[in-house]
């Protein structure tokens, strides 16, 4: 909510005399003109050049203490706070003490159409340098995102900015260098001598980070997020061993880590995510209260997760995830409530076993890749339904190609039935990328005929891609699809109409999402 919106919510003072109301109207007209000029300039943060003589008089509500207006100002997004300060001397001081600073091309209004790439980068550094030099208060949240090409000569800028902003009182620090080949080394020294003691959230991207045995630690840190960060397992261990308050640990594409050891002292750690670390061989978790674990990677990793009975939410992305989940997880993680599986390679069908997921309520599978075709039997996934009597939602997302030979139209013989399949809690089934593959039609028919608790069935005949009706789709068109995928989408719709729709009970709401008409236009 902006400042003017907050002002409108306040009661009108009816006892103001007519002369003050006329003076207020003149002041608002003048300030509106200044704000309009500033908006056209597209530079909301170059404050000192435009704030002279622009003092906004506030008469639309009761008088408030200055510190309360400063608090309201501190709650505004950075660009809005800067614009208000541009037209009001009253807010210029509070802007220079603004606790939340976010620097990127977007927040600084550096339009790519208005600036060449080299000029945009130069203006970015000048503006950030200007704002931080003028800043007077304690920065609680600092985010720096550099989108342009980074070079070693820029290190002095970054070091100076961090030295200025990272002081006792800072709570969140985010530094993201978009170029993946950036050579910046984060200066661990700025976190020493108490400067990092108040940091609760640290997010680093595309840089090097080398804490050593002398590292003082981050005793208030609750969330650590490292993405494409050059750090070894030992260096990470030094950091973790001095961060006793940690609750979330997220490591993505940190390719120097071979062995990850999570120490027992992290009693508060509840969420652990490790994905895309190509050299990782071992994960040894000793933290006793991890309840959510997300893992993904192509390489074989030995997992030692400690007290696995605590884990209630699991996300896995590795070859053979479906088979592994059905064969191993019921016994190793008996209290799972939510399971998400990603797999690009399944060489064996899901086995029918006696083991159960007693507490599993939400199951999501994303199966992609040519190695799933043509041998994979989707009907075998009914094994998960048999094993999870408490399951309420089942989402199946498929991305495959060249499925015509496995189509139900190529082999229209009788569909297989699983008479032993019974379930009393499944409410929702969604299949994205529904095709005419016979085993997929069989799975859907068996669920319809065996599970009386089903309330909603959603079948989308194209893969999970951006559609023209989706929020955030600025182009207004569907994501382009190759002709073979699009044709299989139409065959999937035909299979739904012929084999699925007649079996849908009146108590089940069926939603069929067909290929959009604008798909053909982008081929």
CSV table of C-alpha atoms in Angstrom, one decimal, residues 164-327:
chain,number,residue,atom,x,y,z
A,164,UNK,CA,29.1,0.2,4.2
A,165,UNK,CA,25.8,-1.8,4.6
A,166,UNK,CA,26.8,-4.9,6.5
A,167,UNK,CA,26.8,-3.6,10.1
A,168,UNK,CA,25.3,-4.8,13.4
A,169,UNK,CA,21.5,-4.7,12.8
A,170,UNK,CA,21.4,-6.1,9.3
A,171,UNK,CA,19.0,-9.1,9.0
A,172,UNK,CA,18.9,-10.1,5.4
A,173,UNK,CA,21.7,-10.0,2.8
A,174,UNK,CA,21.3,-11.1,-0.8
A,175,UNK,CA,24.0,-10.9,-3.4
A,176,UNK,CA,23.3,-12.3,-6.9
A,177,UNK,CA,25.6,-12.0,-9.9
A,178,UNK,CA,23.7,-13.1,-12.9
A,179,UNK,CA,26.7,-14.0,-15.1
A,180,UNK,CA,27.6,-17.6,-14.2
A,181,UNK,CA,31.3,-17.0,-14.9
A,182,UNK,CA,31.6,-14.1,-12.4
A,183,UNK,CA,34.9,-14.2,-10.5
A,184,UNK,CA,33.9,-12.4,-7.4
A,185,UNK,CA,35.0,-13.7,-4.0
A,186,UNK,CA,32.7,-12.7,-1.1
A,187,UNK,CA,34.7,-11.0,1.6
A,188,UNK,CA,34.1,-13.1,4.7
A,189,UNK,CA,35.9,-10.5,6.8
A,190,UNK,CA,32.9,-8.2,6.7
A,191,UNK,CA,30.9,-10.8,8.7
A,192,UNK,CA,33.4,-10.7,11.5
A,193,UNK,CA,33.6,-8.6,14.7
A,194,UNK,CA,29.9,-8.8,15.3
A,195,UNK,CA,28.8,-7.3,11.9
A,196,UNK,CA,27.2,-10.6,10.9
A,197,UNK,CA,25.7,-11.5,14.2
A,198,UNK,CA,22.3,-10.2,13.4
A,199,UNK,CA,22.0,-11.7,9.9
A,200,UNK,CA,19.0,-14.1,9.7
A,201,UNK,CA,18.9,-14.8,5.9
A,202,UNK,CA,22.0,-15.0,3.6
A,203,UNK,CA,21.5,-15.7,-0.1
A,204,UNK,CA,24.6,-15.8,-2.4
A,205,UNK,CA,24.6,-16.5,-6.1
A,206,UNK,CA,27.4,-17.0,-8.6
A,207,UNK,CA,30.4,-16.1,-6.5
A,208,UNK,CA,33.0,-17.7,-4.3
A,209,UNK,CA,32.6,-18.0,-0.5
A,210,UNK,CA,35.5,-19.4,1.6
A,211,UNK,CA,34.8,-19.3,5.3
A,212,UNK,CA,37.8,-20.9,7.2
A,213,UNK,CA,38.3,-22.3,10.7
A,214,UNK,CA,38.8,-18.8,12.0
A,215,UNK,CA,35.3,-17.7,10.7
A,216,UNK,CA,33.4,-16.2,13.5
A,217,UNK,CA,30.0,-17.6,12.3
A,218,UNK,CA,26.5,-16.3,12.0
A,219,UNK,CA,24.8,-17.1,15.2
A,220,UNK,CA,21.4,-15.6,14.3
A,221,UNK,CA,21.3,-17.2,10.8
A,222,UNK,CA,18.0,-19.0,10.1
A,223,UNK,CA,18.2,-19.4,6.3
A,224,UNK,CA,21.2,-20.1,4.1
A,225,UNK,CA,20.8,-20.2,0.3
A,226,UNK,CA,23.8,-20.8,-1.9
A,227,UNK,CA,23.3,-21.1,-5.7
A,228,UNK,CA,26.2,-21.6,-8.1
A,229,UNK,CA,28.6,-20.8,-5.2
A,230,UNK,CA,32.2,-22.0,-5.2
A,231,UNK,CA,32.5,-23.5,-1.7
A,232,UNK,CA,34.0,-26.8,-0.5
A,233,UNK,CA,32.4,-29.2,1.9
A,234,UNK,CA,35.0,-28.3,4.7
A,235,UNK,CA,34.4,-24.6,4.2
A,236,UNK,CA,30.6,-25.1,4.4
A,237,UNK,CA,31.2,-27.2,7.5
A,238,UNK,CA,33.0,-24.3,9.2
A,239,UNK,CA,30.0,-22.1,8.5
A,240,UNK,CA,27.4,-24.6,9.6
A,241,UNK,CA,29.2,-25.4,12.8
A,242,UNK,CA,29.0,-21.7,13.8
A,243,UNK,CA,25.3,-21.2,12.8
A,244,UNK,CA,23.3,-22.9,15.6
A,245,UNK,CA,20.0,-21.1,14.8
A,246,UNK,CA,19.8,-22.4,11.2
A,247,UNK,CA,16.4,-23.6,10.1
A,248,UNK,CA,16.6,-23.8,6.3
A,249,UNK,CA,19.7,-24.9,4.2
A,250,UNK,CA,19.4,-24.7,0.4
A,251,UNK,CA,22.4,-25.7,-1.8
A,252,UNK,CA,22.0,-25.5,-5.6
A,253,UNK,CA,24.7,-26.2,-8.1
A,254,UNK,CA,27.5,-25.9,-5.7
A,255,UNK,CA,29.9,-28.0,-7.6
A,256,UNK,CA,32.9,-28.0,-5.3
A,257,UNK,CA,31.2,-30.0,-2.6
A,258,UNK,CA,32.0,-33.7,-2.5
A,259,UNK,CA,30.8,-34.5,0.9
A,260,UNK,CA,28.1,-32.6,2.8
A,261,UNK,CA,28.0,-33.1,6.5
A,262,UNK,CA,25.2,-31.5,8.5
A,263,UNK,CA,26.2,-31.4,12.2
A,264,UNK,CA,24.1,-32.5,15.1
A,265,UNK,CA,24.2,-29.1,16.7
A,266,UNK,CA,21.7,-27.8,14.1
A,267,UNK,CA,18.8,-28.7,16.3
A,268,UNK,CA,16.4,-26.2,14.6
A,269,UNK,CA,17.1,-27.3,11.0
A,270,UNK,CA,13.9,-28.5,9.5
A,271,UNK,CA,14.4,-28.0,5.8
A,272,UNK,CA,17.3,-29.3,3.7
A,273,UNK,CA,17.6,-28.9,-0.1
A,274,UNK,CA,20.5,-30.2,-2.2
A,275,UNK,CA,20.2,-30.1,-6.0
A,276,UNK,CA,22.5,-30.0,-9.0
A,277,UNK,CA,25.7,-30.4,-7.1
A,278,UNK,CA,27.6,-32.4,-9.7
A,279,UNK,CA,30.5,-33.6,-7.7
A,280,UNK,CA,28.6,-34.6,-4.6
A,281,UNK,CA,29.1,-38.2,-3.4
A,282,UNK,CA,27.9,-38.2,0.2
A,283,UNK,CA,25.2,-36.5,2.2
A,284,UNK,CA,25.6,-37.2,6.0
A,285,UNK,CA,22.8,-35.5,8.0
A,286,UNK,CA,23.1,-35.6,11.8
A,287,UNK,CA,20.6,-32.8,12.4
A,288,UNK,CA,17.8,-34.5,14.3
A,289,UNK,CA,14.7,-32.5,13.3
A,290,UNK,CA,14.8,-32.3,9.5
A,291,UNK,CA,11.2,-32.8,8.4
A,292,UNK,CA,11.5,-31.6,4.7
A,293,UNK,CA,14.2,-32.9,2.4
A,294,UNK,CA,14.6,-32.1,-1.3
A,295,UNK,CA,17.3,-33.8,-3.4
A,296,UNK,CA,18.1,-33.7,-7.1
A,297,UNK,CA,21.1,-34.7,-9.2
A,298,UNK,CA,22.2,-37.0,-12.0
A,299,UNK,CA,25.1,-38.6,-10.1
A,300,UNK,CA,24.8,-41.4,-7.6
A,301,UNK,CA,24.9,-40.0,-4.0
A,302,UNK,CA,25.0,-42.0,-0.8
A,303,UNK,CA,22.3,-40.7,1.5
A,304,UNK,CA,22.6,-40.9,5.2
A,305,UNK,CA,19.7,-38.9,6.5
A,306,UNK,CA,19.8,-39.7,10.2
A,307,UNK,CA,16.4,-39.9,11.9
A,308,UNK,CA,14.3,-40.4,8.7
A,309,UNK,CA,11.1,-41.0,10.7
A,310,UNK,CA,11.0,-37.3,11.2
A,311,UNK,CA,10.8,-36.5,7.5
A,312,UNK,CA,7.2,-35.6,6.4
A,313,UNK,CA,7.9,-34.0,3.0
A,314,UNK,CA,10.3,-35.3,0.4
A,315,UNK,CA,11.2,-34.2,-3.1
A,316,UNK,CA,13.4,-36.4,-5.3
A,317,UNK,CA,14.9,-35.8,-8.7
A,318,UNK,CA,17.2,-38.6,-9.7
A,319,UNK,CA,17.2,-41.5,-12.3
A,320,UNK,CA,14.9,-44.3,-11.2
A,321,UNK,CA,13.1,-42.2,-8.6
A,322,UNK,CA,9.7,-43.8,-9.1
A,323,UNK,CA,11.0,-47.4,-8.5
A,324,UNK,CA,13.2,-46.3,-5.6
A,325,UNK,CA,10.3,-44.4,-3.9
A,326,UNK,CA,8.0,-47.4,-4.1
A,327,UNK,CA,10.5,-50.0,-3.1
